[in-house]
PDB file of C-alpha atoms in Angstrom:
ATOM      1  CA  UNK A   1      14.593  -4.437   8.763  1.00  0.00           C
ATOM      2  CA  UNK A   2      14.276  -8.115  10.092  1.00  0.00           C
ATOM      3  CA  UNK A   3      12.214 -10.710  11.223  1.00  0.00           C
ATOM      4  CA  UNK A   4      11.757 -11.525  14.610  1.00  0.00           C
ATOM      5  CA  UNK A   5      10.565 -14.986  15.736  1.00  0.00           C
ATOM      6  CA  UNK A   6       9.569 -15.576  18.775  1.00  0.00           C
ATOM      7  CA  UNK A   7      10.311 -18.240  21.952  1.00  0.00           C
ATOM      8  CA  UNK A   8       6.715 -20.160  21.614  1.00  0.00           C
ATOM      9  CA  UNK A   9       6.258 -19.760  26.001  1.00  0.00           C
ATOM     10  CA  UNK A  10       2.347 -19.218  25.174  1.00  0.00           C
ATOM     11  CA  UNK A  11       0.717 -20.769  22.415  1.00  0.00           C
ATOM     12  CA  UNK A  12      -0.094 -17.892  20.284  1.00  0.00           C
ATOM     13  CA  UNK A  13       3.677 -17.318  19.861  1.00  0.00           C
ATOM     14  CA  UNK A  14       4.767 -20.912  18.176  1.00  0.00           C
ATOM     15  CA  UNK A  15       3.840 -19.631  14.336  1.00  0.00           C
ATOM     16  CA  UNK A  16       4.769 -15.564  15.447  1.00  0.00           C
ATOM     17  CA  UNK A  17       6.584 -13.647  12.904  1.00  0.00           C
ATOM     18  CA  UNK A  18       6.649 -10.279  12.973  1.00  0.00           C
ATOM     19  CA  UNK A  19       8.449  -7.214  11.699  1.00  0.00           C
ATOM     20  CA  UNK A  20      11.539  -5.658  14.033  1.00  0.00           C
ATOM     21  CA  UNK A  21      10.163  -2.024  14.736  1.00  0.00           C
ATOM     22  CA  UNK A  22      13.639  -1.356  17.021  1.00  0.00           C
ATOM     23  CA  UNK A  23      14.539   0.865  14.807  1.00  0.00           C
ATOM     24  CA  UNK A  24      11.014   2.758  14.412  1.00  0.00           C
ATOM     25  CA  UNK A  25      10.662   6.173  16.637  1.00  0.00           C
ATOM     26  CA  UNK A  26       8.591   4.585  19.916  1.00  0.00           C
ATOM     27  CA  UNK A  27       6.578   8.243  20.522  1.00  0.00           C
ATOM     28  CA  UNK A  28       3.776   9.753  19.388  1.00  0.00           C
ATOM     29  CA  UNK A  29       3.139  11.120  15.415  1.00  0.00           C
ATOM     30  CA  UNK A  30       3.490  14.989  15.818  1.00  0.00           C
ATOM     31  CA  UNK A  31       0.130  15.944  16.484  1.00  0.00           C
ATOM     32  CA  UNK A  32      -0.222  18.539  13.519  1.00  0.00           C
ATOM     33  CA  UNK A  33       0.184  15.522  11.426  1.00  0.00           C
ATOM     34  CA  UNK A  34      -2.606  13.493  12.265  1.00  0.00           C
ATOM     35  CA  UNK A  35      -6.124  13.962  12.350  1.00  0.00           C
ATOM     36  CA  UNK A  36      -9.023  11.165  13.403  1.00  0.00           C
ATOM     37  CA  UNK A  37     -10.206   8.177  10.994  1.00  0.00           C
ATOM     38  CA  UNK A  38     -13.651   6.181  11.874  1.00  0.00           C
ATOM     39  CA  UNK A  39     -14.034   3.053  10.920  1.00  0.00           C
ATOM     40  CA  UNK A  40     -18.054   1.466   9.697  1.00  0.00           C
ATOM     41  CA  UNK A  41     -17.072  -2.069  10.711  1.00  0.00           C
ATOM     42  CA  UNK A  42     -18.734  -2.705   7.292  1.00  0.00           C
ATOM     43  CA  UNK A  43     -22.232  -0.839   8.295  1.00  0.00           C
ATOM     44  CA  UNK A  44     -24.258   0.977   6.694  1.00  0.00           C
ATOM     45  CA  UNK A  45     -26.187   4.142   8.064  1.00  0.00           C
ATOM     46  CA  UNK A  46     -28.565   1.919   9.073  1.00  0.00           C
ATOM     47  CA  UNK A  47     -25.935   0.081  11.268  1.00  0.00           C
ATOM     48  CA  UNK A  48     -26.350  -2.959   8.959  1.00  0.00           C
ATOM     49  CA  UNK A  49     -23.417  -5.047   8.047  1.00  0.00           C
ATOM     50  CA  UNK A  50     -23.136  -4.672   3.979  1.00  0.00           C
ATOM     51  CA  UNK A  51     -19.583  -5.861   4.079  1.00  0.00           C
ATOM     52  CA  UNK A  52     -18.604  -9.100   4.609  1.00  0.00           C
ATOM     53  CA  UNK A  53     -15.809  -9.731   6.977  1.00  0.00           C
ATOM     54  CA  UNK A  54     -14.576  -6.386   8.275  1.00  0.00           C
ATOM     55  CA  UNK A  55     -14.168  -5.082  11.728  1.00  0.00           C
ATOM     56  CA  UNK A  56     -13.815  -1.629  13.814  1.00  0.00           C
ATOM     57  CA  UNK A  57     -10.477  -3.428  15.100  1.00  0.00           C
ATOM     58  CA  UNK A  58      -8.190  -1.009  16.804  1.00  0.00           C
ATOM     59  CA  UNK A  59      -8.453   2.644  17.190  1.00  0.00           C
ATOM     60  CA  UNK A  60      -5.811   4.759  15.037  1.00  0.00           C
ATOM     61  CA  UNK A  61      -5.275   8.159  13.667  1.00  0.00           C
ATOM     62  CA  UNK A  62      -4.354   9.074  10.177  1.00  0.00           C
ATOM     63  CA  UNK A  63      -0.820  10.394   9.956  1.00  0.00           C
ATOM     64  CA  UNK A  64      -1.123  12.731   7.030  1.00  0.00           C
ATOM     65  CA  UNK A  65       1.654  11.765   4.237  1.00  0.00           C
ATOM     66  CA  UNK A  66       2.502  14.523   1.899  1.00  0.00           C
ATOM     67  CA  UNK A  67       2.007  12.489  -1.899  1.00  0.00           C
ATOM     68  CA  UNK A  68       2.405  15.767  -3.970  1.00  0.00           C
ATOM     69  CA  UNK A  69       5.896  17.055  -2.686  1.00  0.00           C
ATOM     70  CA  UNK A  70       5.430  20.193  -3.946  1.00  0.00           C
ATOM     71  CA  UNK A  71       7.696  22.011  -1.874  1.00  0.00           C
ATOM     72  CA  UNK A  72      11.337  22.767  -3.754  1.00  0.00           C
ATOM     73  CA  UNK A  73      13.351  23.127  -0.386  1.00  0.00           C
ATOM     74  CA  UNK A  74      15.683  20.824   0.930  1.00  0.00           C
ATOM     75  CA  UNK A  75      14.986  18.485   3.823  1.00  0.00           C
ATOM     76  CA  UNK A  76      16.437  16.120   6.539  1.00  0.00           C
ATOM     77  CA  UNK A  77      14.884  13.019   7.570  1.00  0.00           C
ATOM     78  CA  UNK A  78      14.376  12.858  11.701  1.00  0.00           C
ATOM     79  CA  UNK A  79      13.082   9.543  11.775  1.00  0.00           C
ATOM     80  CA  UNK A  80      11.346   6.248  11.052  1.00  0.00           C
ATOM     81  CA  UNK A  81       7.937   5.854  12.191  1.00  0.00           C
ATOM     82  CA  UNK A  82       5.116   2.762  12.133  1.00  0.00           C
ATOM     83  CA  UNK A  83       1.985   3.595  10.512  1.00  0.00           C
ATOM     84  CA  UNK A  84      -1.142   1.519  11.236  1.00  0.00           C
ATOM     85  CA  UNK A  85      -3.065   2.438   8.097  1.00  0.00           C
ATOM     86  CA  UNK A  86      -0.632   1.214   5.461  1.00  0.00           C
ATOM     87  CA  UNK A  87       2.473  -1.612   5.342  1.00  0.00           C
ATOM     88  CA  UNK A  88       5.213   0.847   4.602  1.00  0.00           C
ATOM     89  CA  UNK A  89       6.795   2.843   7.247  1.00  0.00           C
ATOM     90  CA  UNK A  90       6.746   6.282   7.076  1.00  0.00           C
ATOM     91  CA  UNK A  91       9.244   9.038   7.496  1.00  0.00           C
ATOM     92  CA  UNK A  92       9.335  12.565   9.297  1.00  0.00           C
ATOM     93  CA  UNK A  93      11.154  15.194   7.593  1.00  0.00           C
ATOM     94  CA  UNK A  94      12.289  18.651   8.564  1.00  0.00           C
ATOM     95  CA  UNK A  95      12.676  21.078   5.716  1.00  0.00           C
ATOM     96  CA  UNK A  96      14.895  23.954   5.886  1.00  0.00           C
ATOM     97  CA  UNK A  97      12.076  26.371   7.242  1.00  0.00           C
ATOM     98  CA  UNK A  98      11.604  24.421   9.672  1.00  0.00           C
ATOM     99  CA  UNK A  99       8.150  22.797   8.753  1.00  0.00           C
ATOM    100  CA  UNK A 100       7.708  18.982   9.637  1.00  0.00           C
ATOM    101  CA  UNK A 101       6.070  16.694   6.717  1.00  0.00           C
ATOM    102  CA  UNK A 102       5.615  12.818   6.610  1.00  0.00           C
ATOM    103  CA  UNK A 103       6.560  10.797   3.928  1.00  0.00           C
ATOM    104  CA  UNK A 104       6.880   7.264   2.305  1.00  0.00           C
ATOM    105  CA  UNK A 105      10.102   6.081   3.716  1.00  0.00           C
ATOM    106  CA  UNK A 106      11.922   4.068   1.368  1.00  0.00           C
ATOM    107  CA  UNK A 107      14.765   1.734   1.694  1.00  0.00           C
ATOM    108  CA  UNK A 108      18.589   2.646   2.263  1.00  0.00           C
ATOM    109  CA  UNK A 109      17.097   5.910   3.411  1.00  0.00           C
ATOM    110  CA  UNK A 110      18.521   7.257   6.883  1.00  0.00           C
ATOM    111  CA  UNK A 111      18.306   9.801   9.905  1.00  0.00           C
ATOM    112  CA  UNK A 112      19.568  12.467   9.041  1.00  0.00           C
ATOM    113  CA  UNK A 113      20.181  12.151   5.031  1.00  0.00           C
ATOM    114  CA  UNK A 114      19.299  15.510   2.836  1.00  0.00           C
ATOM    115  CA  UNK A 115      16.321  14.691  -0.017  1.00  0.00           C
ATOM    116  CA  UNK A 116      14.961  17.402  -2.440  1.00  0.00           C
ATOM    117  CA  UNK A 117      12.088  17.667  -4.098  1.00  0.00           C
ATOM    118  CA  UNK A 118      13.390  19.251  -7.622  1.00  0.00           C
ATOM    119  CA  UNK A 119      13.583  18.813 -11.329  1.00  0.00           C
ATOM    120  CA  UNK A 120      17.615  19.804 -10.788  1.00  0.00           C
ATOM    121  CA  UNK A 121      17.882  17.344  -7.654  1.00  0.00           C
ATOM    122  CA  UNK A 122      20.685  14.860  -8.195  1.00  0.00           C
ATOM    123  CA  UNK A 123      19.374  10.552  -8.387  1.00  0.00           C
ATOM    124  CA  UNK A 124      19.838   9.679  -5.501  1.00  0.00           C
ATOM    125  CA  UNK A 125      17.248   7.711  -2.958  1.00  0.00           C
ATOM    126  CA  UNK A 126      14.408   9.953  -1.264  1.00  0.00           C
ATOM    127  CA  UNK A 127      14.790  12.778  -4.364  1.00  0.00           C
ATOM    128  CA  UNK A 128      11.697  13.517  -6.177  1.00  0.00           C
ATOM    129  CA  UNK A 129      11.081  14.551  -9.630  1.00  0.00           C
ATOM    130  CA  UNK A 130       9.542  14.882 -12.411  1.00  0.00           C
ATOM    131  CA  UNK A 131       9.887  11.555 -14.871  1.00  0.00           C
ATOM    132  CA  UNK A 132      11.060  13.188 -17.505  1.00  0.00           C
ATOM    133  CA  UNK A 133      14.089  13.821 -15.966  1.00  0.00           C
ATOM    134  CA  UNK A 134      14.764  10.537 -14.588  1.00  0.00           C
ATOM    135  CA  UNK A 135      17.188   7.812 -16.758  1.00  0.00           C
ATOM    136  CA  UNK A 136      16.035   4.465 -18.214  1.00  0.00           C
ATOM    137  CA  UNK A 137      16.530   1.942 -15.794  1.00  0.00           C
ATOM    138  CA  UNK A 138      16.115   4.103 -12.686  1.00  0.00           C
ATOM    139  CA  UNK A 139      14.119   2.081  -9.444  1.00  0.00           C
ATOM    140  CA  UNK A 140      11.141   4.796  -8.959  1.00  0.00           C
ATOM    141  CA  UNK A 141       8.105   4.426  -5.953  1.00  0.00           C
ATOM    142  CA  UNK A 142       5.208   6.445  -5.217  1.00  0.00           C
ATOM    143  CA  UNK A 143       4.504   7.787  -8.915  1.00  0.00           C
ATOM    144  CA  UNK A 144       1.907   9.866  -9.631  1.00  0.00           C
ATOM    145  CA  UNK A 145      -0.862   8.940 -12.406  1.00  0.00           C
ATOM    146  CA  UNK A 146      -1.961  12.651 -13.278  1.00  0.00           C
ATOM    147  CA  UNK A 147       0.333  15.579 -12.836  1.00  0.00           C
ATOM    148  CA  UNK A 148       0.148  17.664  -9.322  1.00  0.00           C
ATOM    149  CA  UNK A 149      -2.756  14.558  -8.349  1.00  0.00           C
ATOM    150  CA  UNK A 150      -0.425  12.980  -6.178  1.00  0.00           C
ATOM    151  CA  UNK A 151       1.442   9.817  -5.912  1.00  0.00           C
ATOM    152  CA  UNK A 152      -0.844   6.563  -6.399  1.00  0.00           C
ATOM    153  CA  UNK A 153       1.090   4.183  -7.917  1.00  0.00           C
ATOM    154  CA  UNK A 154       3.933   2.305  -5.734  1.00  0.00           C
ATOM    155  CA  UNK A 155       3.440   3.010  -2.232  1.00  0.00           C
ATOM    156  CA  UNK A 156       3.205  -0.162  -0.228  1.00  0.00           C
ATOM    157  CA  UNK A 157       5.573  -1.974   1.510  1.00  0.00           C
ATOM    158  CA  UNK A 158       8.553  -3.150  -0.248  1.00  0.00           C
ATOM    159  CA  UNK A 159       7.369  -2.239  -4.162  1.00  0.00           C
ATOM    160  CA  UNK A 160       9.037  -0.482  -7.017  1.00  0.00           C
ATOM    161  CA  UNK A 161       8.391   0.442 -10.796  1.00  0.00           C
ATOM    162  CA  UNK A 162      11.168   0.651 -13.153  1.00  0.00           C
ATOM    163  CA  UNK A 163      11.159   3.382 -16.163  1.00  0.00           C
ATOM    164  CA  UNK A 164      11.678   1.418 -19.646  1.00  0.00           C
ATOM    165  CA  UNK A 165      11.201   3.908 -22.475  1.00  0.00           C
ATOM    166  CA  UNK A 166      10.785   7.678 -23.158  1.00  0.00           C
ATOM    167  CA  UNK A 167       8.701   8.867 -26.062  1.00  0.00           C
ATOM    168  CA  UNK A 168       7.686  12.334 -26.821  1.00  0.00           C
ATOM    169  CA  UNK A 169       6.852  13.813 -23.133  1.00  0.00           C
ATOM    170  CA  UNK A 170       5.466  10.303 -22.232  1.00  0.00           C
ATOM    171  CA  UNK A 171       7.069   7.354 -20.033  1.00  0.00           C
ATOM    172  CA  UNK A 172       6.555   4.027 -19.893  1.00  0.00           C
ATOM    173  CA  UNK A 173       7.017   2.646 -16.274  1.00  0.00           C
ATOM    174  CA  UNK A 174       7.026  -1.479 -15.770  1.00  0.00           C
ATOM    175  CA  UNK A 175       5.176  -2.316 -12.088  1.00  0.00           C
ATOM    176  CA  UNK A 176       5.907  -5.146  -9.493  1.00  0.00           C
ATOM    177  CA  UNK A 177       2.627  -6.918 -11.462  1.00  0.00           C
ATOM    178  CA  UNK A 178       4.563  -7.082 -14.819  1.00  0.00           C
ATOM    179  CA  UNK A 179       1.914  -4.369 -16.202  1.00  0.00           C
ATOM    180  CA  UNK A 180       3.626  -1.562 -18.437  1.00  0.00           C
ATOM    181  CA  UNK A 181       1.712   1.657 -18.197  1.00  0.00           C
ATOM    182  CA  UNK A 182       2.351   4.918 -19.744  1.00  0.00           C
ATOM    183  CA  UNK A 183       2.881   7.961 -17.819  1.00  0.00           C
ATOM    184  CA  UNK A 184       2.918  11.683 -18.969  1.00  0.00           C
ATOM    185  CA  UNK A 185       6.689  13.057 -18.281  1.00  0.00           C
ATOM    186  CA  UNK A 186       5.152  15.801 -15.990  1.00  0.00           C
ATOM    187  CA  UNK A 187       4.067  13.623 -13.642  1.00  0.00           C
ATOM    188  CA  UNK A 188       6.484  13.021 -10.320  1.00  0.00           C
ATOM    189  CA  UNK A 189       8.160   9.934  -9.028  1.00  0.00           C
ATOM    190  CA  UNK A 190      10.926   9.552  -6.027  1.00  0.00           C
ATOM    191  CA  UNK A 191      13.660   7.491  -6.414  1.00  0.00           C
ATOM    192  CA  UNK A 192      14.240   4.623  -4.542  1.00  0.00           C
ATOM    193  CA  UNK A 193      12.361   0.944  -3.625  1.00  0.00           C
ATOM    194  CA  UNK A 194       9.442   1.433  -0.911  1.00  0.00           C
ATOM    195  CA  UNK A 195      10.368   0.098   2.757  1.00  0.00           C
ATOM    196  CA  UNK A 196       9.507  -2.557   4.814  1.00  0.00           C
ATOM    197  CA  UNK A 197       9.846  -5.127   1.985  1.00  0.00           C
ATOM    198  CA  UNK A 198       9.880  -8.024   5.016  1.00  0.00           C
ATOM    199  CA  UNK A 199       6.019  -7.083   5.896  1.00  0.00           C
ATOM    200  CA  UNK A 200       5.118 -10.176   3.437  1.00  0.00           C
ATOM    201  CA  UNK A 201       6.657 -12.518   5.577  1.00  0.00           C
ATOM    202  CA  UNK A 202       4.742 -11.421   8.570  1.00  0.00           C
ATOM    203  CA  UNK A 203       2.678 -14.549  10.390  1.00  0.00           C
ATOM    204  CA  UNK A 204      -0.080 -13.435  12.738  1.00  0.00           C
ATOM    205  CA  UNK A 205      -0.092 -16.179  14.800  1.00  0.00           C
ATOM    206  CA  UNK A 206      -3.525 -15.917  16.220  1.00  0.00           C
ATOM    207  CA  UNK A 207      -6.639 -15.033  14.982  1.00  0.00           C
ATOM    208  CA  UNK A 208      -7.326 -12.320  17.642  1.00  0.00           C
ATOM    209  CA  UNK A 209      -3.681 -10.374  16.110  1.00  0.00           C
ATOM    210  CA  UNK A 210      -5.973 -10.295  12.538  1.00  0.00           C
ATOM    211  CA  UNK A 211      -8.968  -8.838  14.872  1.00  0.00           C
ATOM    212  CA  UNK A 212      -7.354  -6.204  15.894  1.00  0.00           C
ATOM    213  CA  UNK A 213      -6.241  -5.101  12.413  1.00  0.00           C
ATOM    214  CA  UNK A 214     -10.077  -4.911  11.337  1.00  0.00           C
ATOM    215  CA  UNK A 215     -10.439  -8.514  10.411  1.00  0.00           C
ATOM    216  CA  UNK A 216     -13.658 -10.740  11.526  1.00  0.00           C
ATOM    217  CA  UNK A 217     -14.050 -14.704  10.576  1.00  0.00           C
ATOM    218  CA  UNK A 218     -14.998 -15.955   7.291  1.00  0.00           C
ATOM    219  CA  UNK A 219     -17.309 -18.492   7.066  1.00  0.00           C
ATOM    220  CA  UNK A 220     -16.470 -20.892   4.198  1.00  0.00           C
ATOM    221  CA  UNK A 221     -18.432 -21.292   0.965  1.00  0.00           C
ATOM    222  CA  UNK A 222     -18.890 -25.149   1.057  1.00  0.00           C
ATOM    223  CA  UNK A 223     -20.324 -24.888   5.157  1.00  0.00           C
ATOM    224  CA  UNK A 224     -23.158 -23.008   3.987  1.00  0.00           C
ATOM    225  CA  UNK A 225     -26.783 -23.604   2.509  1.00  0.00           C
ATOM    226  CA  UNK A 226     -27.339 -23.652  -1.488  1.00  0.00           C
ATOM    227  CA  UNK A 227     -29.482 -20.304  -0.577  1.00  0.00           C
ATOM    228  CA  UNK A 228     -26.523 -18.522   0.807  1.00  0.00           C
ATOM    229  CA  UNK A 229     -23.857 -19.482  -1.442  1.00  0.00           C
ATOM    230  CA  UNK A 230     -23.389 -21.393  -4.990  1.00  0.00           C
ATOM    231  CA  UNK A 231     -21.098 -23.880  -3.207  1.00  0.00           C
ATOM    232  CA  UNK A 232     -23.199 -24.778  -0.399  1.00  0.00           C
ATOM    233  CA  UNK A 233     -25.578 -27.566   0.325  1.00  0.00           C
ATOM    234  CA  UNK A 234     -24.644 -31.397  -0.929  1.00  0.00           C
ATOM    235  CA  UNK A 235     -24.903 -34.309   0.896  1.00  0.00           C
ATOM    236  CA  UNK A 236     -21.680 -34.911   3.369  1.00  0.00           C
ATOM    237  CA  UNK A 237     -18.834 -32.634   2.882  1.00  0.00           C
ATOM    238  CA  UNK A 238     -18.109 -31.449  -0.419  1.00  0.00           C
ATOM    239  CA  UNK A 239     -15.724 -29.010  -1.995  1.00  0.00           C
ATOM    240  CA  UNK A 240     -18.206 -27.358  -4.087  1.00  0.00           C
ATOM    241  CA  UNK A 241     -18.209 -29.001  -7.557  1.00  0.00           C
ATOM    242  CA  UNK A 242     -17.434 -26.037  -9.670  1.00  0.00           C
ATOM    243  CA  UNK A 243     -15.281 -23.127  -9.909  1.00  0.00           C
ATOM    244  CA  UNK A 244     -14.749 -20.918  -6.891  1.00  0.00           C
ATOM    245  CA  UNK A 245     -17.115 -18.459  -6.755  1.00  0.00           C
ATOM    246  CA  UNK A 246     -17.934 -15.625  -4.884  1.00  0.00           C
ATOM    247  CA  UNK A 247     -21.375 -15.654  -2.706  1.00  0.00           C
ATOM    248  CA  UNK A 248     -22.761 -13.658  -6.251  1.00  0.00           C
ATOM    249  CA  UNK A 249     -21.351 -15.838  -8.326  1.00  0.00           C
ATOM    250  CA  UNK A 250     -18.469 -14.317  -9.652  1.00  0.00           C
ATOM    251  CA  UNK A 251     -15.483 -16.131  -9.838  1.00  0.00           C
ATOM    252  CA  UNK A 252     -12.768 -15.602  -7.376  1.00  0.00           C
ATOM    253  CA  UNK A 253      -9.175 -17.083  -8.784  1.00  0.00           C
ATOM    254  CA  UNK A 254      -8.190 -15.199 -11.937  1.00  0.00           C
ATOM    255  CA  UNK A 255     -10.988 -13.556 -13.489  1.00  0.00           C
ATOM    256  CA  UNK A 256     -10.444 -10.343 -14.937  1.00  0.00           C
ATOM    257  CA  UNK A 257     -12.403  -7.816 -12.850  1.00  0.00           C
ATOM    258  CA  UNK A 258     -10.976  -4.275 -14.415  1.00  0.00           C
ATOM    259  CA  UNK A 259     -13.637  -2.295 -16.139  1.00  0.00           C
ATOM    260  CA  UNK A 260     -12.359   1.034 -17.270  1.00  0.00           C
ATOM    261  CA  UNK A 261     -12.057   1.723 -20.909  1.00  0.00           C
ATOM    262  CA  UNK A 262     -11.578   5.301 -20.885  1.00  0.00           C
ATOM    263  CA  UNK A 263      -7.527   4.533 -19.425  1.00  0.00           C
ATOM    264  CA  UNK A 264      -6.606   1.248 -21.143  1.00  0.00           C
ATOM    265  CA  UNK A 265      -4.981   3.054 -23.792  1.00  0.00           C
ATOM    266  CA  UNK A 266      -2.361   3.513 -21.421  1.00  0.00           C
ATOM    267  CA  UNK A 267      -1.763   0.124 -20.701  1.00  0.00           C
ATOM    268  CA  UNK A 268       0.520  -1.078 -23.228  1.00  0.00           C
ATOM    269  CA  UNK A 269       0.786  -4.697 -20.997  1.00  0.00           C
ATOM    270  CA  UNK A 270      -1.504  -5.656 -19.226  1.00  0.00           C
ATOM    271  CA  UNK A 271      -0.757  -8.060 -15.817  1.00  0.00           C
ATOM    272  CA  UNK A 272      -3.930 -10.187 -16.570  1.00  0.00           C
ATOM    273  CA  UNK A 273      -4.001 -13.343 -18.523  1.00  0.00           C
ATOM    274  CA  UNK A 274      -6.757 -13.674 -21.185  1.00  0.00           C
ATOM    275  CA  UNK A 275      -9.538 -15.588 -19.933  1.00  0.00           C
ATOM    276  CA  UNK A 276     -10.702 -18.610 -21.515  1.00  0.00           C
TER     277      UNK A 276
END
């Protein structure tokens, strides 16, 4: 896919970059595939905001994207479609018995192409499998972390792991971060890079395009009082005199936040740098 910039005839189109969807299907999701998503705006049950920031912005279903691909038939892919909950596109297939699914589409992948789900499949781009029975070296998306859970690793727009070592039933996969993980070799993985790698490049262009994605205004740190915020207060303008922090004083650029001891044995590399 490519960019599109825009002929600035209003102002809100002079920084506009977005993402060509010509080739995305213009209808409706099938409507067995969807179901209805609410959004809290960042309220409570009281109605109370509790989250900073966030926003009902537009209303959109949930296309339901099968992550297990448990069914061993073959299938074609119909077509391309945009989903509003996540950066990659999705795609419709139509397996042999006739029964519709969505999935992650990936890149190189077209109408019309056959993809498997099947430890026997053949590498190619779409094909899901188990790891085990994927080479060393193989570009893998949408990889699951626990067998039959699903895949959770790998599925936004434009990302990849590679596979880097087998060792007694378990894999070691290398992420986009630089983080090597290991994997059990039961666990599935499709072949093939994620699509709609350009979304990064995407400008807004006005702050009402981030509304409607669920986005209100953030008030800066240093523009408010020392009792709202460990950067405010100061006489004049200042820039905060310490670290950035977060309105609870934890700091914002680079601090190790992951707290979960029970899985960092599977971490043989981790993507953080020690802090000092």
């Amino acid at each position: 896919m490519a960019l599109i910039n825009y002929n600035p005839v209003t102002p809100s189109q002079r920084q506009l970059v977005l993402v060509d969807k010509s080739g995305l299907w213009k209808g409706a999701p099938i409507k067995g595939l969807v179901k209805g998503k609410n959004s809290s705006g960042g309220r409570n049950n009281l109605g109370r905001i509790t989250v900073y920031g966030k926003s009902r912005g537009a209303k959109k279903k949930y296309r339901i994207i099968d992550f297990k691909r448990t069914k061993e038939l073959s299938a074609t892919v119909e077509r391309f479609e945009y989903d509003p909950n996540r950066s990659a596109n999705i795609a419709l297939i139509k397996y042999d018995d006739n029964e519709y699914s969505y999935i992650i589409a990936l890149e190189n992948l077209k109408i019309g192409d056959k993809i498997i789900s099947s430890n026997s499949a053949e590498i190619a781009i779409g094909n899901c499998m188990q790891l085990k029975n994927i080479p060393v070296g193989i570009v893998i998306s949408n990889i699951e972390l626990k067998p039959n859970k699903g895949a959770q690793l790998a599925r936004s727009a434009g990302t990849s792991a590679t596979i880097v070592n087998k060792d007694s039933g378990k894999v070691s996969i290398k992420l986009r971060s630089g983080e090597v993980r290991i994997v059990e070799g039961e666990c599935k993985a499709t072949i093939g890079t994620v699509s709609n790698a350009d979304k990064k490049n995407v400008k807004l262009g006005k702050a009402g395009r981030k509304r409607w994605l669920g986005f209100r205004p953030k008030v800066r740190g240093v523009a408010k009082n020392p009792v709202d915020h460990p950067h405010g207060g100061g006489e004049g303008k200042t820039s905060g005199g310490r670290h950035p922090v977060s309105a609870w004083g934890k700091p914002t650029k680079g601090f190790k936040t992951r707290n979960n001891k029970r899985t960092d044995k599977f971490i043989i590399k981790s993507r953080h740098k020690k802090n000092k």
